[in-house]
Coordinates of C-alpha atoms and ligand atoms in Angstrom, one line a residue:
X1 CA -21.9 -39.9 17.4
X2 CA -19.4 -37.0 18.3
X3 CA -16.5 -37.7 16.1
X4 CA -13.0 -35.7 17.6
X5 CA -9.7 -36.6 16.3
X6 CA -6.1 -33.9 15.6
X7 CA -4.5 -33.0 12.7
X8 CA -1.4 -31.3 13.9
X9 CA -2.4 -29.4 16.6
X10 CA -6.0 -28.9 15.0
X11 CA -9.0 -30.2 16.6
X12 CA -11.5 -31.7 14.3
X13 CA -14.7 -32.3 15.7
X14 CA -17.3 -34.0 12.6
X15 CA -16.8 -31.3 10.2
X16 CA -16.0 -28.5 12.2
X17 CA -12.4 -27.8 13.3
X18 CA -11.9 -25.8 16.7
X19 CA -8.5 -24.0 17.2
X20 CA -7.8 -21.1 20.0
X21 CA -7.5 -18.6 17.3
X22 CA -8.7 -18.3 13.9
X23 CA -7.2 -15.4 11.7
X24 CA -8.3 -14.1 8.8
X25 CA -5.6 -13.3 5.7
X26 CA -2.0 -14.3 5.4
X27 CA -0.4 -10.7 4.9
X28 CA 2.1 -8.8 7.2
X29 CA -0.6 -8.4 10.1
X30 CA -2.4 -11.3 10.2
X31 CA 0.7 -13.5 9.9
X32 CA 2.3 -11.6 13.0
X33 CA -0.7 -11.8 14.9
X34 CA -0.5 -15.8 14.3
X35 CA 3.3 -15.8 14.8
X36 CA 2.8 -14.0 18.3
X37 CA 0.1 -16.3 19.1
X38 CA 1.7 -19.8 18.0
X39 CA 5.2 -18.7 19.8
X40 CA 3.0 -18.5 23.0
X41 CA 1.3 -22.0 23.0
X42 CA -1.8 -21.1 21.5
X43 CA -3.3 -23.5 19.1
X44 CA -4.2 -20.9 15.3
X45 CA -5.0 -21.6 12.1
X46 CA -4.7 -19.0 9.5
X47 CA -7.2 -18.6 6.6
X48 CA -5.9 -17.5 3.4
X49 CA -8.1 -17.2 0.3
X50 CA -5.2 -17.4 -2.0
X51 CA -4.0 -20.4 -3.7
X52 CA -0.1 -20.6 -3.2
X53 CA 1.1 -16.8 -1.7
X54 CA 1.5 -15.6 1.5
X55 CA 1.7 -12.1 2.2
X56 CA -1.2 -10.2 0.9
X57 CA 0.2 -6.7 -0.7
X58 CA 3.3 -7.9 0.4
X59 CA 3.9 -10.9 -1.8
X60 CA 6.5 -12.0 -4.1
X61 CA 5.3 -13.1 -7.4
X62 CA 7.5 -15.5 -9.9
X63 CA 7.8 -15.5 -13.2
X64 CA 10.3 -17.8 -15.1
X65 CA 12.4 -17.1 -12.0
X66 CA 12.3 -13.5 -12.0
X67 CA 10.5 -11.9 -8.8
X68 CA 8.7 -8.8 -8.3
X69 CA 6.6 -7.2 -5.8
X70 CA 3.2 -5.5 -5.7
X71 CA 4.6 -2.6 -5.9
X72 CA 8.2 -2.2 -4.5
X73 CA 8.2 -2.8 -0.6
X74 CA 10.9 -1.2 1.5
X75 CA 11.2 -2.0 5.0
X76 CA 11.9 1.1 7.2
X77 CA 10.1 1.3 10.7
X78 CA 10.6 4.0 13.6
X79 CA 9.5 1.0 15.8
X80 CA 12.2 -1.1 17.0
X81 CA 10.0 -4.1 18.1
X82 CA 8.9 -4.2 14.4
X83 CA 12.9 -4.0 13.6
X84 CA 13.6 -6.4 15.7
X85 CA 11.1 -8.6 14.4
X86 CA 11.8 -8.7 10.8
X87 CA 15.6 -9.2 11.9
X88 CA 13.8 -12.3 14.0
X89 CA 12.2 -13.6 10.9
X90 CA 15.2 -13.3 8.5
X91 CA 18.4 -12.4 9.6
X92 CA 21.2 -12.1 7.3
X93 CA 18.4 -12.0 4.5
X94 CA 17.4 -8.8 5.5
X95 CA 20.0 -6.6 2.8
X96 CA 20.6 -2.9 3.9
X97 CA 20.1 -1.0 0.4
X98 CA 20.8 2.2 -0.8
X99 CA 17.6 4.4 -2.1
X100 CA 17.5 5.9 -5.4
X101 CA 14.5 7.2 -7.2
X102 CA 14.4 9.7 -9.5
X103 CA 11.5 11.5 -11.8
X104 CA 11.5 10.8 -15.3
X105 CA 10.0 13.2 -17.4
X106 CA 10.9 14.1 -21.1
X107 CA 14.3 11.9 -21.4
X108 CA 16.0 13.3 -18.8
X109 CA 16.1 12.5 -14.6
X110 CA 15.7 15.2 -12.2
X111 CA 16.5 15.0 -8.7
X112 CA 13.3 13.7 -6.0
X113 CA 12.6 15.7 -4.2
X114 CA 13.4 18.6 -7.0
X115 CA 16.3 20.4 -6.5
X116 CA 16.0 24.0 -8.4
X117 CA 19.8 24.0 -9.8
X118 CA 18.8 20.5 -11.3
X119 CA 15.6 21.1 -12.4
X120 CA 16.8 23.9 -14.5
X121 CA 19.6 22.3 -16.2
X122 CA 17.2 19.8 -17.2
X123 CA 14.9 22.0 -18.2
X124 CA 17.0 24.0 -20.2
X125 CA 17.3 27.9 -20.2
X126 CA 14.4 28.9 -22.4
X127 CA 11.8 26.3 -20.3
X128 CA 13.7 27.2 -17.1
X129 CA 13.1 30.9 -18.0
X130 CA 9.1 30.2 -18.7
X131 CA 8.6 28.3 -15.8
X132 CA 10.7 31.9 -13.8
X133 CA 7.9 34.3 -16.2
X134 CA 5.4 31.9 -14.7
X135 CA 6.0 32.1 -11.6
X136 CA 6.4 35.8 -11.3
X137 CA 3.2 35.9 -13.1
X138 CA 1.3 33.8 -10.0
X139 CA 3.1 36.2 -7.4
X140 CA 1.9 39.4 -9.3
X141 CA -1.9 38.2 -10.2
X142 CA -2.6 34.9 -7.9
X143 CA -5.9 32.9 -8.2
X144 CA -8.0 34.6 -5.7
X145 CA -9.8 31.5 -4.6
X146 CA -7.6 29.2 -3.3
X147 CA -9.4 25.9 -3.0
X148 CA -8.1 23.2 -5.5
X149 CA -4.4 21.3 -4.8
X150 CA -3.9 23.4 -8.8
X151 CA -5.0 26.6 -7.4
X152 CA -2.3 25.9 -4.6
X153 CA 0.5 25.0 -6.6
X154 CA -0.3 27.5 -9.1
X155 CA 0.1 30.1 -6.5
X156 CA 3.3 28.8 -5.4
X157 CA 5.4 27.7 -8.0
X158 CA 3.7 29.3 -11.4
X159 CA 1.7 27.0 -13.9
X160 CA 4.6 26.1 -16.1
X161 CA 6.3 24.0 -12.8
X162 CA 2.4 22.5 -11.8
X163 CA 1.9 21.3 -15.3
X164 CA 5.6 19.7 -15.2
X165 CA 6.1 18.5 -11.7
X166 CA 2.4 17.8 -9.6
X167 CA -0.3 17.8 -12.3
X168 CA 0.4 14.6 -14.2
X169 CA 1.3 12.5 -11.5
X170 CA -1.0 13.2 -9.0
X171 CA -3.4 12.3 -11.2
X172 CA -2.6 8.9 -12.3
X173 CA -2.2 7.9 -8.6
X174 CA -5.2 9.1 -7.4
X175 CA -7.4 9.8 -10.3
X176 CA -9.0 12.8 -9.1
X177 CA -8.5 16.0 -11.8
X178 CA -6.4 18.3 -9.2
X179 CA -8.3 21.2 -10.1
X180 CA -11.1 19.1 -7.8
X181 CA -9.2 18.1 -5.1
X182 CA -8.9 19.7 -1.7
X183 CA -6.1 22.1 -1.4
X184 CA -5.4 21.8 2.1
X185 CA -3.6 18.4 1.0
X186 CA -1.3 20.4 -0.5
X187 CA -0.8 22.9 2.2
X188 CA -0.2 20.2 4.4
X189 CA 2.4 17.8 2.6
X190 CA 4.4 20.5 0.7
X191 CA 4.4 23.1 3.9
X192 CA 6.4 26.1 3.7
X193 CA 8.0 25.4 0.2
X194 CA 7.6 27.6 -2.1
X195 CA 10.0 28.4 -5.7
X196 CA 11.7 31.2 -3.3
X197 CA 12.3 28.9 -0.1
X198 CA 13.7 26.0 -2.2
X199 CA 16.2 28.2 -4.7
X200 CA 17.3 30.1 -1.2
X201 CA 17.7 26.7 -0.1
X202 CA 19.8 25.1 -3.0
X203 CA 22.3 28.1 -1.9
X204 CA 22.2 28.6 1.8
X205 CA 21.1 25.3 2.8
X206 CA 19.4 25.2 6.5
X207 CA 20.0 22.9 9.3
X208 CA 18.3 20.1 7.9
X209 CA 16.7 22.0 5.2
X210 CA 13.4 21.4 4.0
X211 CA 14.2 17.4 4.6
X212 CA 13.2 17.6 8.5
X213 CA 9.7 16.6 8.0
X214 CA 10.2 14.5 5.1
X215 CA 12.5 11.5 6.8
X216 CA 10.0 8.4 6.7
X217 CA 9.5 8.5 3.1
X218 CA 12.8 10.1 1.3
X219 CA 15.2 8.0 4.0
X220 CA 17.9 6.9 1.6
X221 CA 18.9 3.7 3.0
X222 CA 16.1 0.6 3.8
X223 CA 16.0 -2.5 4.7
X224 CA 15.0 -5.5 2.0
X225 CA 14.4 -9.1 2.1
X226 CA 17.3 -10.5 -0.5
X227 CA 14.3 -12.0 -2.8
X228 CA 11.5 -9.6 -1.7
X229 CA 8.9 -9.1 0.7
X230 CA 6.9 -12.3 0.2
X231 CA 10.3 -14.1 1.4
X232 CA 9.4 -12.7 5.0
X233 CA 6.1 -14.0 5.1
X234 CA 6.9 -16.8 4.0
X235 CA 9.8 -17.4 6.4
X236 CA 7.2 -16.2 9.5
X237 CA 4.3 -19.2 7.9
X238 CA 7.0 -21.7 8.2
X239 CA 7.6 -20.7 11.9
X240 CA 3.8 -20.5 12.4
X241 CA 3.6 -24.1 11.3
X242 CA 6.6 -25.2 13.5
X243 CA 4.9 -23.9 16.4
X244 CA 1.8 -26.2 15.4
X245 CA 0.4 -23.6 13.9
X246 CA -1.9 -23.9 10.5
X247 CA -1.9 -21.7 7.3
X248 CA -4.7 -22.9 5.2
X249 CA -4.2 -21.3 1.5
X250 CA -6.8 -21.4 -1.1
X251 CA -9.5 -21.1 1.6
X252 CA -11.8 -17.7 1.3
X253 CA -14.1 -16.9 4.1
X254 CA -17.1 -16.2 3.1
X255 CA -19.2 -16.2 6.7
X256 CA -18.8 -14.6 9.6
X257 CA -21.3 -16.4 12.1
X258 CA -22.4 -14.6 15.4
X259 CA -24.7 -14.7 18.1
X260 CA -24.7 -13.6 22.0
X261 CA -22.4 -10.9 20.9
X262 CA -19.6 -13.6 20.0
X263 CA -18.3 -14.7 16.4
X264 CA -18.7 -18.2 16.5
X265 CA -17.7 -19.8 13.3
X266 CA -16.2 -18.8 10.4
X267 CA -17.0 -20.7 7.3
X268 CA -14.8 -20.8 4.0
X269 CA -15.2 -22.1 0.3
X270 CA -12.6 -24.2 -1.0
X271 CA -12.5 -25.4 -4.6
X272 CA -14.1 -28.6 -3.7
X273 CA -16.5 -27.5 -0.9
X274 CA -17.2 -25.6 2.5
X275 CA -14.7 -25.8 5.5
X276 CA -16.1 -24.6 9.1
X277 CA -13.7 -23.2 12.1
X278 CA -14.8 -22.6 15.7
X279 CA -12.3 -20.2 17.9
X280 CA -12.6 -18.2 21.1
X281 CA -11.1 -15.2 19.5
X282 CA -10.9 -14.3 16.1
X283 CA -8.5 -12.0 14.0
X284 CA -9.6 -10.2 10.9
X285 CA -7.5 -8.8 8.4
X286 CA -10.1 -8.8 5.4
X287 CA -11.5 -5.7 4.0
X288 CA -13.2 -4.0 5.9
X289 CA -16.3 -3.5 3.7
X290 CA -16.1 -7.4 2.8
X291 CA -16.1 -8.4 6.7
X292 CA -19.0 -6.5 7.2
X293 CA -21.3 -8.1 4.0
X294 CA -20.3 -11.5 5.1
X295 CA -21.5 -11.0 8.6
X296 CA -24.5 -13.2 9.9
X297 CA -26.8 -12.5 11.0
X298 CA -26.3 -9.0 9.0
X299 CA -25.9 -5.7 11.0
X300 CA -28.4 -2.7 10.8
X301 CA -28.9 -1.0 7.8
X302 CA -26.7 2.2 8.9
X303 CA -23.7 -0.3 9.8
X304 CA -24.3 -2.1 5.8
X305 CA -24.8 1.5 4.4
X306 CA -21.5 2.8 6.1
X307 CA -19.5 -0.4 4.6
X308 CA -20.5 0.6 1.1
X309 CA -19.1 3.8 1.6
X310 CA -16.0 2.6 1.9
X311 CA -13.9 3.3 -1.6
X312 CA -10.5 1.6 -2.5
X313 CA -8.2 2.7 -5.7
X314 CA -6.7 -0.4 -7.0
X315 CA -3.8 -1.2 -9.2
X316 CA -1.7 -3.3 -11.7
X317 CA 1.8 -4.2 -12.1
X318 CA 2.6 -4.9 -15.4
X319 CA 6.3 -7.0 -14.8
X320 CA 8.6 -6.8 -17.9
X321 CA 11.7 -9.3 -18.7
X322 CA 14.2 -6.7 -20.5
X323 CA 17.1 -8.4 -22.7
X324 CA 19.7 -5.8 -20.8
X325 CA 21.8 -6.0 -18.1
X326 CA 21.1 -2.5 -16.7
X327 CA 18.3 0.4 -17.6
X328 CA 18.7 2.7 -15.0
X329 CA 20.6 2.7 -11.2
X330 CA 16.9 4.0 -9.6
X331 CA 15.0 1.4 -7.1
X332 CA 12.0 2.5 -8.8
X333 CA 11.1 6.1 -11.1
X334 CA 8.2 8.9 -11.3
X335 CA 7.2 9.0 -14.6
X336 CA 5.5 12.3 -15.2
X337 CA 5.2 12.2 -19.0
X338 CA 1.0 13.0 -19.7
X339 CA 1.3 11.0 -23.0
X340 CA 1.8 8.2 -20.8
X341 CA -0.7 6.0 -18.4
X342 CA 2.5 4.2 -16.4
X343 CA 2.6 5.8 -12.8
X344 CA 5.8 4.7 -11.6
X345 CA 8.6 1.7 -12.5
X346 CA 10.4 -0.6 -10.3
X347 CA 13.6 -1.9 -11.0
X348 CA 13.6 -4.9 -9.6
X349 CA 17.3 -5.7 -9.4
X350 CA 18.5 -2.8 -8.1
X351 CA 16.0 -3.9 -5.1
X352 CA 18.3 -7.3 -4.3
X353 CA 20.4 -8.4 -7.2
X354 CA 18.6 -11.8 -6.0
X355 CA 15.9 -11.4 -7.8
X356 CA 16.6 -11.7 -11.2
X357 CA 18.0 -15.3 -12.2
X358 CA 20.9 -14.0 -14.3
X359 CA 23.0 -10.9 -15.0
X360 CA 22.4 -10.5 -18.1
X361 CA 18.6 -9.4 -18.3
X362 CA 16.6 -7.0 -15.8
X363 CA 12.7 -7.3 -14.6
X364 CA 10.6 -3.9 -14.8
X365 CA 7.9 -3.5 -13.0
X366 CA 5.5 -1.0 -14.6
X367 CA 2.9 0.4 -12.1
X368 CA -0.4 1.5 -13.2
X369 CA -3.2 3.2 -11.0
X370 CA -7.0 2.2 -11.7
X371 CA -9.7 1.2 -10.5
X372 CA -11.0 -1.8 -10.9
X373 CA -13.8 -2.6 -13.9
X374 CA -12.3 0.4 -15.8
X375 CA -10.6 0.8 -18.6
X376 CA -7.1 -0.2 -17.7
X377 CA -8.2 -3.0 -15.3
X378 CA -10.6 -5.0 -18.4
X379 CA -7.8 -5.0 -20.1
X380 CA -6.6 -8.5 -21.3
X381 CA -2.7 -9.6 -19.7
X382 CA -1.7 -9.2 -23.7
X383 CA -3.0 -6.1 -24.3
X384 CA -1.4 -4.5 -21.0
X385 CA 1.7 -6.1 -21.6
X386 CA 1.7 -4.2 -25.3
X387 CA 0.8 -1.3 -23.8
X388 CA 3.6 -1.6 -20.9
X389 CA 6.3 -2.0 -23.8
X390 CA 4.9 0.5 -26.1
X391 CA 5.3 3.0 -23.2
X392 CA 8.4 2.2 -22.2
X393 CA 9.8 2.8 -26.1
X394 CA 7.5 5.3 -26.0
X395 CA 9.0 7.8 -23.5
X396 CA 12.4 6.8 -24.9
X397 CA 13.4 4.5 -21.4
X398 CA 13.9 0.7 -23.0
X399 CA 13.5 -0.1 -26.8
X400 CA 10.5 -2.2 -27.5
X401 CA 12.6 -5.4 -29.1
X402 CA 14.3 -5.5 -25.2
X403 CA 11.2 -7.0 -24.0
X404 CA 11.5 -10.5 -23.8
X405 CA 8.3 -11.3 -21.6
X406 CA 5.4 -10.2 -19.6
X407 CA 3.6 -10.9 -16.2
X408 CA 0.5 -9.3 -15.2
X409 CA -0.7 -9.0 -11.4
X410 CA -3.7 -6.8 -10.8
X411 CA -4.2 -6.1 -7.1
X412 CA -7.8 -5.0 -6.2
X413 CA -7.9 -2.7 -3.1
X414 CA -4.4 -1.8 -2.8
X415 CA -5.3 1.7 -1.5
X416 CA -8.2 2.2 1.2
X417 CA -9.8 5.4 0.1
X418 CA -9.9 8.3 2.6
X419 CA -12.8 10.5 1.5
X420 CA -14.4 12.8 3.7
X421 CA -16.7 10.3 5.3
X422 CA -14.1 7.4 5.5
X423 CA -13.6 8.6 9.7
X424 CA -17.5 8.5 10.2
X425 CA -18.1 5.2 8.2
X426 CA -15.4 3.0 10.2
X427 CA -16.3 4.6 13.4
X428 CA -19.9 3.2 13.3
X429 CA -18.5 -0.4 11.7
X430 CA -15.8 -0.2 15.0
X431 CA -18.8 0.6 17.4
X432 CA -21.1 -2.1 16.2
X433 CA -18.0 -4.9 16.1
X434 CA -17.0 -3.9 19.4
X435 CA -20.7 -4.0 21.0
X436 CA -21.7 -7.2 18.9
X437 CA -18.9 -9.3 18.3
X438 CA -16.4 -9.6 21.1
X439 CA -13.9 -11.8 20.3
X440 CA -13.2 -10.3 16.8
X441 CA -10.4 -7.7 16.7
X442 CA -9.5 -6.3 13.1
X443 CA -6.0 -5.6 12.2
X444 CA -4.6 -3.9 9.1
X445 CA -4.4 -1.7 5.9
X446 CA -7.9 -3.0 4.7
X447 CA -8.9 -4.7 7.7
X448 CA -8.7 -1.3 9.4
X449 CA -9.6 0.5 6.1
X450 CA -6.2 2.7 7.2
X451 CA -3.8 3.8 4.7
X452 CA -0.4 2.5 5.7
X453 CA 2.6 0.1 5.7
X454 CA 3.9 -3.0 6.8
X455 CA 4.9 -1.6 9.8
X456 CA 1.7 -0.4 11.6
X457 CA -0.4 -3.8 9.6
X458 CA 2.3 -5.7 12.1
X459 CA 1.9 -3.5 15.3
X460 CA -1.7 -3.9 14.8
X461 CA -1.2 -7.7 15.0
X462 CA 1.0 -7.6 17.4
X463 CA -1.1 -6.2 19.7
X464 CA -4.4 -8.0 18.6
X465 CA -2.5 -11.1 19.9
X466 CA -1.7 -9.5 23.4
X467 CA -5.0 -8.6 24.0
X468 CA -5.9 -12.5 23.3
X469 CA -3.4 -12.9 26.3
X470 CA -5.0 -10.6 28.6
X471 CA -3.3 -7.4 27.2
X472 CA -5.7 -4.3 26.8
X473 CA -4.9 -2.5 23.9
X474 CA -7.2 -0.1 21.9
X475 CA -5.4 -1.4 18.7
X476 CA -7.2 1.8 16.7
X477 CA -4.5 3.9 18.3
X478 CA -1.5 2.8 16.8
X479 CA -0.2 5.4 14.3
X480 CA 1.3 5.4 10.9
X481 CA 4.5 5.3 12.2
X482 CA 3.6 1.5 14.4
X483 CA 3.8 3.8 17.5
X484 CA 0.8 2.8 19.9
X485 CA -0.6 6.1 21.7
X486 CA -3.4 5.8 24.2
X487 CA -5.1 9.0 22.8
X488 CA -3.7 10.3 19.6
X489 CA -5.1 9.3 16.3
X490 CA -2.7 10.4 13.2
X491 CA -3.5 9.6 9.9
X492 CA -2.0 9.3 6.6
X493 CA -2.0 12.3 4.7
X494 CA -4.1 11.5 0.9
X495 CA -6.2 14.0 -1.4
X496 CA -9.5 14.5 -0.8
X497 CA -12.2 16.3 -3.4
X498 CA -12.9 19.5 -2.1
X499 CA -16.8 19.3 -3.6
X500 CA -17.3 16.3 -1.2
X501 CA -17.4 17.5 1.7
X502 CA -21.0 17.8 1.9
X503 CA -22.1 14.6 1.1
X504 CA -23.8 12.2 3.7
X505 CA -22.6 9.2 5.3
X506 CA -22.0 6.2 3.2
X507 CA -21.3 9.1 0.4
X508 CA -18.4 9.6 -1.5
X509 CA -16.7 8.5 -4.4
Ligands
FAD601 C1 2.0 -0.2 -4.4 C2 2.2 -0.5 -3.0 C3 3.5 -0.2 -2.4 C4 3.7 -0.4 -1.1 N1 5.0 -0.2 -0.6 C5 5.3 -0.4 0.7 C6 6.6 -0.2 1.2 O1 7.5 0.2 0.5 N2 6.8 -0.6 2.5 C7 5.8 -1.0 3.3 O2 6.1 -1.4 4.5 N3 4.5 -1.2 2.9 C8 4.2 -0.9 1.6 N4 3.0 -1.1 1.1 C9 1.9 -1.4 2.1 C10 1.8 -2.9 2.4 O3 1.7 -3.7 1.2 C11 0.7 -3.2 3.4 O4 0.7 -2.3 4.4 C12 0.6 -4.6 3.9 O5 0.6 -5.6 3.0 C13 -0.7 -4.7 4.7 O6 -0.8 -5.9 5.3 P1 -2.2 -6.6 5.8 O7 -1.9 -7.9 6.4 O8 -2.9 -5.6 6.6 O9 -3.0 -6.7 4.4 P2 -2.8 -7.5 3.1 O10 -1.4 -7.4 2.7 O11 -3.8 -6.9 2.2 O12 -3.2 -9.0 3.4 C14 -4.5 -9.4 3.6 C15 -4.7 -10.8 3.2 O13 -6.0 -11.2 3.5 C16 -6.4 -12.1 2.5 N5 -7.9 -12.1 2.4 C17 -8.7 -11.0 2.1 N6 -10.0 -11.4 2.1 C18 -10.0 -12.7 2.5 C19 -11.1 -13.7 2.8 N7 -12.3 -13.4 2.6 N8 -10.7 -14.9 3.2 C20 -9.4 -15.3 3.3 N9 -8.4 -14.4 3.1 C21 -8.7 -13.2 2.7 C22 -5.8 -11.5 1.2 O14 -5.7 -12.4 0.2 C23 -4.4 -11.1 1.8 O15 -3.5 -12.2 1.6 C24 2.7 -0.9 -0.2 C25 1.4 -1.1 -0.8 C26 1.2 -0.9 -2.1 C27 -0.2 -1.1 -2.7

């Protein structure tokens, strides 16, 4: 006998549960997809594989009532309906704050982006005259081959300024020696800039100066949930569930099963056993790479082979309790010191006072780049949290007997990878989903493998949900800035290694 009873709005047919939608991942697009979906009537259950957090990359994590995010998360979109939406989800929660953030190198601040006048009184005059030497030294006698990002900056600016102000940093995000990656990345983010442009600049400045092109990401006021991103999502799973929606945590899907070109169930592992969901459609916001192993039956070998390619730098935030009220009025700072492995660190009060439970201590969050299985990732929580306050005495920021406590997140994938063959390898894992499994759409930073923010993860979702409702969006089309454009495809600019580019598909790093 054919048992069929509801939980909630759930249908539960002997072991299998049937829903109009089922959605894979509880962060920022796979929760607006839902939210979308759930306002309209239809019947979704959301499938998260963590045990207790919404919000993917976008949490908020706790500890001993101090919050910090993966990484600090501003909330800044050209798109109003994504404006609009987080106002929807929040209101008066959503705090307008002031941005400051700052490079730290040697003791002293200087001005992001630089600004020569205050560069050089950091510096001091004898540095400040080096780094001048320097530079007239690369004018006179420039590499000849320009094809590294150091060959670049060393051609524009003089060694002394690479080694002070690119070298270091770049490095630690992206772990590529910049003497091996492309120089066109350069070209391209740090266009028409050069020591001359900028010192004319800090004198004559121009309409708009050299700031134009750099709005999205220096913008000095955001937007910013009073105690962080993860309050968002978790404001928009609570409205899912009022529309008799369902967000299933601790559940990891670990089959994607298809036949007649459909998806037709997805199956997940919970602690104590195996859950099954049937759906017409079905929304994806998993990795890209990990959607594709858990497909059944498996794809061609090309389609597995182009999934493998697919690379992702991952990262750890090392939170520290400091016994002071204040350590420095930044959001978040570059640390450029080489004697150091800490990337950047966010100040986690002067994101929403909210998030600290009294005035009289602060929350750091130190942010390491890695990838994970090396050094930095094995790492035990105690070792990083030693190495986090060792640092931090280290470069002279926070004396080590400040730090009261430690928290340790490590977040694998936080960064798809784009290599030279990222383009090739997603278009043949796009073609074959599209041909072979209909009712899947994939939405997202990792479910798209695309480098980007909040803002486009939601627009992707967004319109994943109106196509369930008869819209016809190519959802592949909407740009970093959330803007959907029938034709155009803009990416995120990221460093590539220029001794890649010959490598086949399914290649890379
Ligand atoms: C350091 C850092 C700083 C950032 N700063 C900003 C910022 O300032 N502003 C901004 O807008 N954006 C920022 N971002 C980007 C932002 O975090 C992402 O764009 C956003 O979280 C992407 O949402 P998503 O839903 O696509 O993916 P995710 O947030 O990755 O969510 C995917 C969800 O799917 C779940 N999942 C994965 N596999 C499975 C499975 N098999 N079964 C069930 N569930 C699964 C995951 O657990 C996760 O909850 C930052 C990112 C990083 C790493």
């Amino acid at each position: 006998m054919f048992i069929t009873w509801h939980v909630g709005a759930l249908v539960w047919k002997g072991g299998i549960m049937k829903n109009d939608v089922v959605v894979i991942g509880s962060g920022p697009s796979g929760l607006t997809a839902a939210y979308e979906l759930s306002k309209n009537g239809l019947v979704v259950v959301v499938l998260e594989q963590d045990q207790e957090k919404v919000g993917g990359i976008s949490r908020t994590v706790e500890n001993k009532g101090f919050r910090f995010d993966i990484g600090g998360h501003r909330f800044f979109s050209k798109s109003k309906e994504i404006e609009d939406l987080w106002t929807e989800l929040l209101g008066e929660d959503m705090l307008v704050r002031g941005r400051l953030s700052r490079i730290f190198y040697n003791g002293k601040f200087f001005d992001y982006p630089l600004k020569p006048m205050n560069a050089f009184v950091n510096l001091g005059p004898i540095e400040t005259l080096m780094c001048i030497i320097d530079y007239g030294y690369a004018k006179l006698f420039p590499r000849k081959s320009s094809v590294s990002f150091e060959d670049w900056i060393v051609n524009n600016f003089g060694e002394r300024l690479y080694r002070t102000f690119f070298k270091t940093y770049t490095e630690k995000v992206w772990g590529i020696p910049c003497n091996e990656i492309s120089a066109d990345w350069a070209a391209q983010r740090i266009k028409g800039l050069s020591l001359g442009s900028a010192i004319r600049n800090a004198f004559h400045p121009q309409n708009g100066g050299d700031r134009s092109g750099l709005i999205k990401t220096l913008i000095d006021k955001f937007r910013y949930p009073k105690l962080g991103p993860g309050m968002m999502w978790e404001a928009a799973a609570e409205k899912i569930q009022n529309n008799n929606g369902q967000v299933r945590m601790g559940e990891k899907v670990i089959s994607i099963q298809h036949s007649d070109g459909l998806v037709k169930r997805v199956v997940t592992r919970f602690e104590s056993g195996e859950n099954i969901y049937e759906a017409d459609h079905f929304i994806s916001s998993m990795p890209l790479r990990s959607l594709v192993r858990n497909l059944k039956p498996a794809p061609p070998e090309r389609v597995l082979k182009a999934a493998e390619g697919l690379k992702y730098r991952d990262f750890i935030t090392v939170a520290l309790i400091i016994d002071k009220s204040e350590s420095f009025p930044d959001n978040w700072i570059y640390i450029h010191d080489p004697s150091v492995k800490v990337g950047r660190i966010q100040n986690f009060k002067n994101w929403s006072p909210y998030m600290v439970p009294n005035e009289a201590q602060t929350c750091l969050g130190l942010e390491y780049f890695c990838f994970e299985g090396d050094g930095l990732w094995n790492m035990s929580d105690n070792d990083l949290i030693t190495l986090g306050t060792t640092e931090l005495h280290r470069i002279g920021l926070i004396d080590k007997d400040h730090v009261a406590d430690g928290a340790v997140v490590r977040v694998p994938k936080a960064y798809p990878v784009y290599d030279d063959y990222y383009k090739d390898n997603v278009q043949i894992i796009a073609n074959y989903l599209k041909e072979n499994l209909k009712n899947l759409q994939v939405v997202g930073r990792n479910g798209m493998h695309k480098y980007n923010n909040q803002d486009h993860a939601m627009m992707t979702g967004i319109l994943a949900a109106k196509n369930i409702q008869g819209g016809s969006y190519d959802v592949w089309t909407v740009n970093s800035d959330a803007e959907y454009h029938e034709e155009v495809r803009e990416e995120r600019l990221v460093p590539s290694r220029f001794s890649d580019r010959q490598s086949p598909v399914g290649g890379g790093r």
